[in-house]
Coordinates of C-alpha atoms in Angstrom, one line a residue:
X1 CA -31.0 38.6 -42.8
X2 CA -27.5 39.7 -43.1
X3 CA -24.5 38.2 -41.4
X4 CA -24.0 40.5 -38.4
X5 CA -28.0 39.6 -37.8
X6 CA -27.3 35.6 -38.2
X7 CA -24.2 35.9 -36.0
X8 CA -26.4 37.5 -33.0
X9 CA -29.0 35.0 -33.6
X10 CA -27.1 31.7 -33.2
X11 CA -25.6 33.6 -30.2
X12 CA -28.6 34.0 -28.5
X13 CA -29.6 30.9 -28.9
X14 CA -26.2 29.2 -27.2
X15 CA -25.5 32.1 -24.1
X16 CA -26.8 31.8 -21.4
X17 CA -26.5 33.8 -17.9
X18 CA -26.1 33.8 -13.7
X19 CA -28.9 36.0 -12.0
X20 CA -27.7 37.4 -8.6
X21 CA -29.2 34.3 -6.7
X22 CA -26.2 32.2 -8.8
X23 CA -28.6 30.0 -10.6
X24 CA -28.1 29.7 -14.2
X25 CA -30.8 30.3 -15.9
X26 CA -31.7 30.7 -19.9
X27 CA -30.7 34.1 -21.2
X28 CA -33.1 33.9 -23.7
X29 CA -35.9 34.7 -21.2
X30 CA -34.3 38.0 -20.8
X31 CA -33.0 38.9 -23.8
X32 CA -29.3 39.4 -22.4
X33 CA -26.7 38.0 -24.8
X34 CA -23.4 38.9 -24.8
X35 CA -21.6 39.5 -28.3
X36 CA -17.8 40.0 -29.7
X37 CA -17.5 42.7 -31.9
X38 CA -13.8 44.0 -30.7
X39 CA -12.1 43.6 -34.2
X40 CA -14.1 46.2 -35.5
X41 CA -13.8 48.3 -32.7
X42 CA -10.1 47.5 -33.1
X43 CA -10.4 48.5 -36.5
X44 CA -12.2 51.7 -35.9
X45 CA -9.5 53.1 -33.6
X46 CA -6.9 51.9 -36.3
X47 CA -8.2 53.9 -39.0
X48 CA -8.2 57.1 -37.1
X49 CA -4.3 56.3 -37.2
X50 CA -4.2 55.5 -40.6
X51 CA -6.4 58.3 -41.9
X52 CA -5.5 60.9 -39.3
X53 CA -8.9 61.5 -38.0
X54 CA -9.5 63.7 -35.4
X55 CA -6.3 63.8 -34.2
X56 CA -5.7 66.5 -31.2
X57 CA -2.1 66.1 -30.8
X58 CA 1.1 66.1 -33.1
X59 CA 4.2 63.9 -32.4
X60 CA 7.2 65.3 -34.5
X61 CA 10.4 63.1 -34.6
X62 CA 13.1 64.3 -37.0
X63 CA 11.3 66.4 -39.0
X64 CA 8.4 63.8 -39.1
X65 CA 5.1 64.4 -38.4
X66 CA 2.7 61.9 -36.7
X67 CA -0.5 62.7 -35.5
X68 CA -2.5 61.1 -32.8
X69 CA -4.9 61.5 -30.0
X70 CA -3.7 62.2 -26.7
X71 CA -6.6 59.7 -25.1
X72 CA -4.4 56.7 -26.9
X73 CA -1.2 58.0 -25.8
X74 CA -2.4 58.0 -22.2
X75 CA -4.0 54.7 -22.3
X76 CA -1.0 52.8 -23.8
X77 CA 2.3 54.5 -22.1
X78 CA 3.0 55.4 -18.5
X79 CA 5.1 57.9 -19.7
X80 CA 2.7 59.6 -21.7
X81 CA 0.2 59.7 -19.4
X82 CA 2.7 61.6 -16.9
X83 CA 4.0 64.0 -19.6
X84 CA 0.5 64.9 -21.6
X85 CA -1.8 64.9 -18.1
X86 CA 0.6 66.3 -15.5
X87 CA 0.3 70.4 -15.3
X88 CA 3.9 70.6 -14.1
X89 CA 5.1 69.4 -17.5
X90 CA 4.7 72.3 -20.1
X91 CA 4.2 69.3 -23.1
X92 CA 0.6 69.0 -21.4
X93 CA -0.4 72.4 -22.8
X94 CA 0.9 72.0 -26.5
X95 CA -0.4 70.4 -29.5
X96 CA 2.6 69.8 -31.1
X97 CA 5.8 68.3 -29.0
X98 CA 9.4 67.4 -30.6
X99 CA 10.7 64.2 -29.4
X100 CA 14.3 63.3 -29.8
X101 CA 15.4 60.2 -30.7
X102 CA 18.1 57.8 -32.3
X103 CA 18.3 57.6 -35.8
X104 CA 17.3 53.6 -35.4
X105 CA 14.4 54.6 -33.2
X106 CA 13.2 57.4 -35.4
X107 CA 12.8 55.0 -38.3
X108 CA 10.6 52.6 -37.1
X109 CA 8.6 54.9 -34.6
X110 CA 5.9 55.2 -37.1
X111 CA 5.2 51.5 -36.7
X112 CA 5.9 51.9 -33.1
X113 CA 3.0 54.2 -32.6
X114 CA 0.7 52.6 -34.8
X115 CA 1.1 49.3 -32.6
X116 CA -1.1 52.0 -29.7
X117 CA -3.9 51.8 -32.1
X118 CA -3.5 48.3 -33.3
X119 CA -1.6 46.2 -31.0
X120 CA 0.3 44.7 -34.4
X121 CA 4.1 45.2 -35.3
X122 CA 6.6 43.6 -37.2
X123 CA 9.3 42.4 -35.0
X124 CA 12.9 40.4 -36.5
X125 CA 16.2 40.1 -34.9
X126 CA 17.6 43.4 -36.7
X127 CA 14.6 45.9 -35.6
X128 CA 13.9 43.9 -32.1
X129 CA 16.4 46.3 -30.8
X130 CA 15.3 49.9 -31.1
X131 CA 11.3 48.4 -31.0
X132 CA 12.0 47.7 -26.9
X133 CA 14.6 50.9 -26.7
X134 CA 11.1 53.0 -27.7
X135 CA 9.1 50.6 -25.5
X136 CA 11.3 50.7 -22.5
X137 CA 11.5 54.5 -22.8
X138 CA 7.6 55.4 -22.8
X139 CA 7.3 52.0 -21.0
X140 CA 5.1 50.5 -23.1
X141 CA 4.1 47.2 -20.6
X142 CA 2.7 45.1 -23.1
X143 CA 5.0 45.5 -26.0
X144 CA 8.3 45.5 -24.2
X145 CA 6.9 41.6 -22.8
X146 CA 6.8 40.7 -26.5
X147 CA 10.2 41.9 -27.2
X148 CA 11.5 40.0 -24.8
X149 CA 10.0 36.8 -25.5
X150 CA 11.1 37.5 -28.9
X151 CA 14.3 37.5 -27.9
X152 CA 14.3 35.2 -25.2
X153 CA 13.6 32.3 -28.2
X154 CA 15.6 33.8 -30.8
X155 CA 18.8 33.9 -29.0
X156 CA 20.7 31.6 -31.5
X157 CA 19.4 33.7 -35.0
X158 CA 21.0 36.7 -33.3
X159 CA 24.1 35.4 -32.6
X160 CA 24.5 34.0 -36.3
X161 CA 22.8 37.2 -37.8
X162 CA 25.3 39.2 -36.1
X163 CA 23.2 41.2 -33.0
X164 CA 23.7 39.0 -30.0
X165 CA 26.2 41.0 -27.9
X166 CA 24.5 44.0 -28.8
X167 CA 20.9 42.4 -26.9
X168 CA 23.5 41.3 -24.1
X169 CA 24.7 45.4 -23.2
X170 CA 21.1 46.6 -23.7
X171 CA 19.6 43.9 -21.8
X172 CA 22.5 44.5 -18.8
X173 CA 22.3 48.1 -19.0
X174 CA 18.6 48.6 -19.2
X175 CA 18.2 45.8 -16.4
X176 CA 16.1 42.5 -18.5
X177 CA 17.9 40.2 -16.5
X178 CA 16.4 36.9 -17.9
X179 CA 17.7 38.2 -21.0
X180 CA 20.9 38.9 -20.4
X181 CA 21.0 35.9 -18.4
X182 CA 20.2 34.0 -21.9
X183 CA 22.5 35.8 -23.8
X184 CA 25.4 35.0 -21.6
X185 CA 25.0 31.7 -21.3
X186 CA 24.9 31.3 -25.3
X187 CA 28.0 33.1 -25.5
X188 CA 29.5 31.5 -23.1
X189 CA 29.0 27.8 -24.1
X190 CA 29.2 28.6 -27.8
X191 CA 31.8 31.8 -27.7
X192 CA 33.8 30.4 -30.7
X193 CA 30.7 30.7 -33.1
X194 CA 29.8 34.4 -31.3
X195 CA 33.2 35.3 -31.7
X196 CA 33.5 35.1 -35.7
X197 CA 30.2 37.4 -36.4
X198 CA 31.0 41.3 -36.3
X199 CA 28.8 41.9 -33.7
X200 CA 31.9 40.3 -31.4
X201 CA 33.7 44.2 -31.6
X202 CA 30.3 45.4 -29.8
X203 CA 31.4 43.9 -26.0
X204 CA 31.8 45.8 -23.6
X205 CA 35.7 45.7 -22.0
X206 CA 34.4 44.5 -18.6
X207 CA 31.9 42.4 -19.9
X208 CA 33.7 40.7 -22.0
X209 CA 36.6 40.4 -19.3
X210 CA 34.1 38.6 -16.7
X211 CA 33.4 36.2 -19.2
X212 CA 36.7 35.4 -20.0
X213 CA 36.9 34.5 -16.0
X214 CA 34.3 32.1 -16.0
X215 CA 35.6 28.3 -15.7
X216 CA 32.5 27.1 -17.2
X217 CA 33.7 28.8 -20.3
X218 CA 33.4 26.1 -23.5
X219 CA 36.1 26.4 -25.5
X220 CA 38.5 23.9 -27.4
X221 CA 41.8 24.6 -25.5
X222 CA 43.2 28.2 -23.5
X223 CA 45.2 29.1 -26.9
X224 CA 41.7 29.2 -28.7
X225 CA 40.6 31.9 -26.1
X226 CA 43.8 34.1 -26.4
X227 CA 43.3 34.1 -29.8
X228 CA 39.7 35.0 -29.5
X229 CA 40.5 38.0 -27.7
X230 CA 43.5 39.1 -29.6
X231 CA 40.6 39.3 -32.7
X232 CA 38.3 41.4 -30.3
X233 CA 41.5 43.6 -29.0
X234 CA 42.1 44.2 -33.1
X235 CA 38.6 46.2 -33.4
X236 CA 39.3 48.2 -30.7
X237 CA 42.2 49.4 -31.6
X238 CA 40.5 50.2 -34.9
X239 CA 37.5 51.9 -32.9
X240 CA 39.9 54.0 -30.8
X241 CA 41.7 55.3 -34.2
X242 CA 38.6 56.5 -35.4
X243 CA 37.7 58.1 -31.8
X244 CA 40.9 59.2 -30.6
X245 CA 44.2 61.5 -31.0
X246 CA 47.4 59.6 -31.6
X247 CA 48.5 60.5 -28.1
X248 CA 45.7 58.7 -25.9
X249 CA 45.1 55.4 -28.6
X250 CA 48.4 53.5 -26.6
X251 CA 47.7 54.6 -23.4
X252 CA 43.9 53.5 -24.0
X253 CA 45.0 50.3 -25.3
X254 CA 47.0 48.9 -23.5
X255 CA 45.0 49.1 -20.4
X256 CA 42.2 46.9 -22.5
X257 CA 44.9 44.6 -23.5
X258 CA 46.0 44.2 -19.8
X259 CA 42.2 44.1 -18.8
X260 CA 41.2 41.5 -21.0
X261 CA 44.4 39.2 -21.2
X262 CA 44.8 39.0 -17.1
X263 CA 41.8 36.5 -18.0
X264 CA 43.6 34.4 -20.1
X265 CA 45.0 31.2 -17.8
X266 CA 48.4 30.8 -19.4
X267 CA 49.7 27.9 -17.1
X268 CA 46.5 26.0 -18.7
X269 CA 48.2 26.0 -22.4
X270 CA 51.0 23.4 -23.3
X271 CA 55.2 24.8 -23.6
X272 CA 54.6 24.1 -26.7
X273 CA 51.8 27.2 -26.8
X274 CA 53.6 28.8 -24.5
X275 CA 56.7 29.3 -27.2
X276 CA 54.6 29.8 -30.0
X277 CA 52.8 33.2 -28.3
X278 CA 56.5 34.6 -28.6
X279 CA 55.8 35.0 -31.8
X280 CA 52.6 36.9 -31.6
X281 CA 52.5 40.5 -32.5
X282 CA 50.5 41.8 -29.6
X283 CA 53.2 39.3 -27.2
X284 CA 56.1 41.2 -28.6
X285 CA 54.5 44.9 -28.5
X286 CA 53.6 44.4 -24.4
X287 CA 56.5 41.4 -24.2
X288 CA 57.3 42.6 -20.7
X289 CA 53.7 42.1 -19.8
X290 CA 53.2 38.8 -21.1
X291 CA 56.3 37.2 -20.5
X292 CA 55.6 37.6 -17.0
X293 CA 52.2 36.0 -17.4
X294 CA 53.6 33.2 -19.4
X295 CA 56.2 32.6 -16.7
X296 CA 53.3 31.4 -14.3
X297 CA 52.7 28.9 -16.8
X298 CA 56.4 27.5 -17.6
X299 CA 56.4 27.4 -13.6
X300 CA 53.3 25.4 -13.5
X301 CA 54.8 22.8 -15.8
X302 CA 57.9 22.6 -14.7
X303 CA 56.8 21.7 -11.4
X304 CA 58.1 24.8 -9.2
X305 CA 55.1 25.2 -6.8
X306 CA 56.7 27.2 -4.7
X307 CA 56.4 29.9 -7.2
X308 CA 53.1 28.8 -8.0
X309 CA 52.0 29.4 -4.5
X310 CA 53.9 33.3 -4.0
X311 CA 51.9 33.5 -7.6
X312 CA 48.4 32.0 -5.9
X313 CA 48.9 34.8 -2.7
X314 CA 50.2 37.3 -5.1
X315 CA 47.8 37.5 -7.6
X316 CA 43.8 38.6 -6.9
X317 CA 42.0 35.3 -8.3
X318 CA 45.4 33.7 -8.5
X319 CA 43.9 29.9 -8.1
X320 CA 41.5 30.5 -11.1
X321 CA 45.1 30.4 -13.1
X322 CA 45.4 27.0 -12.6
X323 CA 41.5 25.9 -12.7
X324 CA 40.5 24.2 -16.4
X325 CA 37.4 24.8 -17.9
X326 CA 35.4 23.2 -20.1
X327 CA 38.0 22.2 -22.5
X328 CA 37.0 20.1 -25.6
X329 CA 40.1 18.9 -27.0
X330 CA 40.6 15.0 -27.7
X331 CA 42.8 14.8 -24.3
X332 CA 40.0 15.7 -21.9
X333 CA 37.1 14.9 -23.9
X334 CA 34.5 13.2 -26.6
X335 CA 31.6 13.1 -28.3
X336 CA 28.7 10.5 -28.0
X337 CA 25.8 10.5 -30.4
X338 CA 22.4 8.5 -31.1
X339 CA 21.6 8.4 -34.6
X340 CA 18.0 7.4 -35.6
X341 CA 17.3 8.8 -32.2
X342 CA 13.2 7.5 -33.0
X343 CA 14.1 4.0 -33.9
X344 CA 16.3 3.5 -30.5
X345 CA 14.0 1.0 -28.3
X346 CA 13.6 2.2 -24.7
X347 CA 16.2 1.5 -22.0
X348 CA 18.3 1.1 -24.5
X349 CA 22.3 2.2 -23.9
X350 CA 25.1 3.9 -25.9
X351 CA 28.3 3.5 -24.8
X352 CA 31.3 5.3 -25.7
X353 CA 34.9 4.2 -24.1
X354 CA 37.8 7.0 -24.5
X355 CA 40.8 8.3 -22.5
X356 CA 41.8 11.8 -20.8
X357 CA 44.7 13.2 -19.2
X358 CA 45.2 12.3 -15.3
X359 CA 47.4 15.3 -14.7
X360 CA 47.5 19.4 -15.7
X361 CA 51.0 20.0 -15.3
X362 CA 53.2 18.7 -18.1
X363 CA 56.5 17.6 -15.5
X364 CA 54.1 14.6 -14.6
X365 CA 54.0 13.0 -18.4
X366 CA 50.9 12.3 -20.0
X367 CA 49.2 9.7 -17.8
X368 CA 45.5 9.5 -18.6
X369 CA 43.1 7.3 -17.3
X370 CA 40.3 5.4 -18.9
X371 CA 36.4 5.8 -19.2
X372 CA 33.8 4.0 -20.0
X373 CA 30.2 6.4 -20.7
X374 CA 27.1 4.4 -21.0
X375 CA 24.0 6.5 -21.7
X376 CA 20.5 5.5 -21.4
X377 CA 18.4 8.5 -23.0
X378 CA 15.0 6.1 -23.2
X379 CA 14.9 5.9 -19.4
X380 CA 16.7 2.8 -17.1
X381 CA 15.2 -0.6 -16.9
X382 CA 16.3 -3.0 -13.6
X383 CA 15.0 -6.4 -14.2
X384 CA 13.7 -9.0 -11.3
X385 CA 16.6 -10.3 -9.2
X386 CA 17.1 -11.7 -6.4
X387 CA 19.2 -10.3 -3.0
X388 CA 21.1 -12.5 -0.8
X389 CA 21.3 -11.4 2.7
X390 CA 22.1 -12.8 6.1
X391 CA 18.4 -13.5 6.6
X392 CA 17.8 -15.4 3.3
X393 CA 17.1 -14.4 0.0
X394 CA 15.0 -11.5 -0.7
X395 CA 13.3 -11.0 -4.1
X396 CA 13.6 -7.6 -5.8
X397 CA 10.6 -6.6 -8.7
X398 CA 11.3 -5.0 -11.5
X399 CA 11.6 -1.5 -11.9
X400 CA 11.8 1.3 -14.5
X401 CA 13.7 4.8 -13.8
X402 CA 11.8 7.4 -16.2
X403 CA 15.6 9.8 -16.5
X404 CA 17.9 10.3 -19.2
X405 CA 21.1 8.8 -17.4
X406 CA 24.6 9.1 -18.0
X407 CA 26.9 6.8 -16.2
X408 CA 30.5 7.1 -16.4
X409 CA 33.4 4.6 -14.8
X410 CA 36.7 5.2 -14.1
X411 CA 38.5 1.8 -15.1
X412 CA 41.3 2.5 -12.9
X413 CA 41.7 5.7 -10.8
X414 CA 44.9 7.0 -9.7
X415 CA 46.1 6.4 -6.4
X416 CA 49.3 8.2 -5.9
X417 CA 48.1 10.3 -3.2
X418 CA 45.8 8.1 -1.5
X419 CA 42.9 9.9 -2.0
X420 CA 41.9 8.3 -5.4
X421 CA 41.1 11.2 -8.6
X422 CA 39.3 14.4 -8.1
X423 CA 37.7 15.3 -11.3
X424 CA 35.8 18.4 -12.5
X425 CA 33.0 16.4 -15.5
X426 CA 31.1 18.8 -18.3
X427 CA 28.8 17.2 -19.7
X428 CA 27.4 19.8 -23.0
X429 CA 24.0 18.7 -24.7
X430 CA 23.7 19.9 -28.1
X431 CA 20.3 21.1 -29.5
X432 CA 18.8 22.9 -32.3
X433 CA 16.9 26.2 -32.7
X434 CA 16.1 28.9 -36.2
X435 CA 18.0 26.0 -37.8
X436 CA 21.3 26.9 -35.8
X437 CA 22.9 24.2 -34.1
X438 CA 24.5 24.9 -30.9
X439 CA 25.5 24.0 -27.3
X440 CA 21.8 24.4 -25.6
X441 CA 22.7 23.4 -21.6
X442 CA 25.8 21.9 -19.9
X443 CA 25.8 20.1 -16.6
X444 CA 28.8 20.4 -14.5
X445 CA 29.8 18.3 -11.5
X446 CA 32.5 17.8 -9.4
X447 CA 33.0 14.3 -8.1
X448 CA 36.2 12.1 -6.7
X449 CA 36.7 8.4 -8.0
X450 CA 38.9 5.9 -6.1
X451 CA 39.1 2.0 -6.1
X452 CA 36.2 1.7 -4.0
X453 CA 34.1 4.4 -5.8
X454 CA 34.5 3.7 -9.9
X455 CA 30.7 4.9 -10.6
X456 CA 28.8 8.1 -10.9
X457 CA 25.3 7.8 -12.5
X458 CA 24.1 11.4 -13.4
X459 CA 20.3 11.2 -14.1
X460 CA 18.3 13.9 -15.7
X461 CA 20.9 15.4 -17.5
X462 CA 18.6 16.3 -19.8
X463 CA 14.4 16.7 -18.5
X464 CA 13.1 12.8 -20.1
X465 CA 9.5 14.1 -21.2
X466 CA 11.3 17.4 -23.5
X467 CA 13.6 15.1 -25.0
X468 CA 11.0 11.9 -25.3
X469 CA 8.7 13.4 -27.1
X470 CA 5.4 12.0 -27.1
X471 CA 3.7 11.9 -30.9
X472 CA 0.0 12.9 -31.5
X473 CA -2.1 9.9 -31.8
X474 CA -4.6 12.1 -33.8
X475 CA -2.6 14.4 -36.0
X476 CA 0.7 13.0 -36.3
X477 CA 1.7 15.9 -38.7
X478 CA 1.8 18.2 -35.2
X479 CA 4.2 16.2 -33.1
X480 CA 7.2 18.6 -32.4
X481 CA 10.5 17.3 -32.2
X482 CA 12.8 18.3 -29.7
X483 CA 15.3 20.9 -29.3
X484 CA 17.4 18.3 -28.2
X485 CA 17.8 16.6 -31.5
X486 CA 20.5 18.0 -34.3
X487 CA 21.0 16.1 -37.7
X488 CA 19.7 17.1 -41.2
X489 CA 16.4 14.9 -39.9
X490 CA 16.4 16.3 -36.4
X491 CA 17.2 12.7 -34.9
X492 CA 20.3 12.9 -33.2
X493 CA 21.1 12.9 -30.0
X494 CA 24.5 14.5 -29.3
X495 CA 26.3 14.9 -26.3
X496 CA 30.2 16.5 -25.3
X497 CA 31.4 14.3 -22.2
X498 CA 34.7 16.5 -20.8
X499 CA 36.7 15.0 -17.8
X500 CA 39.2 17.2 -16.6
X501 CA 41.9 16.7 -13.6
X502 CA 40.5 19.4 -10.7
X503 CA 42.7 22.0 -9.7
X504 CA 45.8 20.5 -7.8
X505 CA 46.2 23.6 -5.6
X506 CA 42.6 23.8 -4.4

């Protein structure tokens, strides 16, 4: 007995079947079993790719022939199926049809096509690209689904590999928008990283101007982003030599420098930054342009807001100028870690105490005001106590809070308006992923501390069950660690706490 024989032996002996009553009954009493054999059906359409068996059509892309069978075709692509079955489209009536594509697309349509026969294909960060250009083209359903969730978990090996903003335009352009979604956020909490690779020249000039709006932009201080852009602005004035006739490359230029810069929130770098972009090259070729800009911000800090209000009606998304993001300099902001994240007990607390500016204009000194962070990322234990109230004394039980909690305390808010501190809080959660460490999330909040109100908890700042992982009890080997946890050992818990003074015009 051979092993096809055994295998539908020990198979008949296990199925069994539901007559049309819905009783199950033994399907050995009527000889109906039901067998798997699809890998060598699988493999029988295969080889008649591989060994160009009766093929009936011929696909021919750049002088390369590949033949196939017009039933595959049909079967795998929508837009196949149109062109080869549709009389109105004079491709139906040939044998041989000339397709034209890009010279990235024609190099890997080979194994593009043989993934019809197959349903295999080798997919990395550098190919990913012109794989789901072909499948989005002959929308190929099934393949353009694994592209994307390719992509979707790869997001941080792109942007080190150097392909990132070039998956952000085609996801935007050919509409993937939980991609591009993705992509955007990765730039835009870890654009400092995504700005030294060359895939940086790739944005788009309106892209890349809408991010530079954003106030949830992470980036060390304002100067960090000018600087950013002024290393962007330097490859496409390279691109438009190599594109354009002397005439038009100024012209063309200096609308993308005004584009971009018009971004940039000058009143939120120091005087001292202020005076130092004087000396910048691109400051002094446009100086009438950027003086002007900079003006706002001496105006700002000087303490004229009258001009800072003709500036706010003036100017389309004037109040942005004076709105901070997510700034991670020493003045606004620190880091808190957990080491031996596995070792901490639960309900256990890390607490970090630092100081950051009370004030964004520079006329008003540098008042700051103190914090104290306490973090509980094993969940929040409140013992037995007891409550007094008018009635008597009321015992309360014990009780456990299963979040990852951050609780910060303003020591002593300001009160030179009345009104206590208004305050705009980042809190960025670091993770790890294709051994690339980077931001993963960041929770913002607005929130207003007075005398009366020193407290803000913020629970579930990160979910409790992705970052608690639970070990298996039967194969420890498998546990996962979380994404959540950086180090050499994976065991660290690292968080960016940012406190900056909200906008004082809003």
């Amino acid at each position: 007995m051979d092993e096809n024989q055994q295998t539908l032996l020990n198979t008949q002996r296990k199925i069994t079947k539901k007559s049309n009553n819905g009783k199950t009954i033994d399907s050995q009493k009527d000889d109906i079993i039901e067998v798997d054999n699809s890998r060598t059906v699988l493999k029988k359409i295969a080889t008649l790719y591989a060994e160009r068996l009766m093929n009936d059509i011929c696909l021919v892309v750049n002088d390369t022939e590949y033949p196939a069978h017009r039933l595959i075709l049909c079967a795998s692509s929508d837009v196949f199926e149109v062109m080869l079955m549709s009389p109105q489209w004079s491709e139906s009536q040939e044998s041989r049809i000339t397709l034209q594509e890009t010279p990235q697309c024609a190099v890997i349509f080979g194994e593009f096509l043989r993934y019809f026969y197959t349903g295999q294909i080798r997919i990395s960060h550098s190919i990913v690209l012109p794989i789901i250009s072909l499948a989005d083209k002959y929308n190929v359903k099934d393949l353009i689904s694994l592209c994307l969730n390719f992509m979707q978990t790869h997001i941080p090996l792109a942007a080190v590999q150097g392909t990132l903003i070039s998956w952000l335009q085609y996801s935007i352009n050919c509409g993937h928008y939980e991609i591009t979604k993705g992509c955007h956020d990765f730039i835009k909490w870890n654009i400092e990283l995504v700005s030294n690779s060359s895939d940086f020249a790739n944005f788009e000039v309106d892209v890349l101007a809408s991010l530079a709006r954003q106030s949830s932009l992470v980036i060390p201080d304002e100067m960090t982003l000018y600087k950013c852009l002024e290393t962007w602005l330097g490859y496409q004035k390279q691109r438009l030599k190599n594109s354009s006739c002397a005439a038009d490359i100024d012209i063309a230029f200096k609308q993308i420098v005004f584009t971009v810069m018009t971004a940039v929130r000058f009143p939120m770098m120091s005087p001292r930054q202020l005076a130092e972009l004087l000396l910048s090259p691109l400051t002094q070729k446009y100086k009438e342009f950027f003086v002007e800009r900079m003006a706002i911000g001496m105006s700002f800090h000087s303490g004229q807001n009258y001009k800072v209000h003709e500036i706010i009606k003036m100017e389309e998304n004037g109040l942005l100028l004076f709105e901070p993001r997510l700034y991670t300099v020493d003045t606004c902001s620190s880091l808190i870690t957990v080491e031996n994240f596995s070792g901490l007990l639960s309900y256990h607390t890390r607490t970090l105490v630092f100081s950051s500016q009370s004030y964004l204009a520079d006329y008003v000194g540098d008042k700051s005001c103190e914090w104290v962070v306490d973090l509980y990322p094993k969940g929040v234990w409140f013992k037995k106590y007891f409550l007094i109230v008018w009635q008597g004394t009321v015992e309360m039980p014990e009780y456990v809070i299963r979040s990852v909690r951050l609780s910060l305390t303003c020591k002593e808010p300001p009160t030179d308006n009345g009104s206590g501190m208004g305050v705009k809080i980042g809190v960025l959660i670091y993770g790890i992923q294709d051994d690339v460490e980077h931001i993963v999330t960041v929770k913002e909040v607005v929130h207003r501390f007075d005398l009366n109100h020193r407290v803000l908890n913020l629970d579930n700042i990160i979910p409790f069950e992705d970052l608690n992982l639970k070990k298996d009890s039967i194969n420890t080997s498998s546990a996962t660690t979380s994404k959540y946890l950086v180090g050499p050992n994976k065991d660290t818990l690292k968080l960016h706490v940012i406190i900056s003074p909200l906008n004082p015009f809003k």
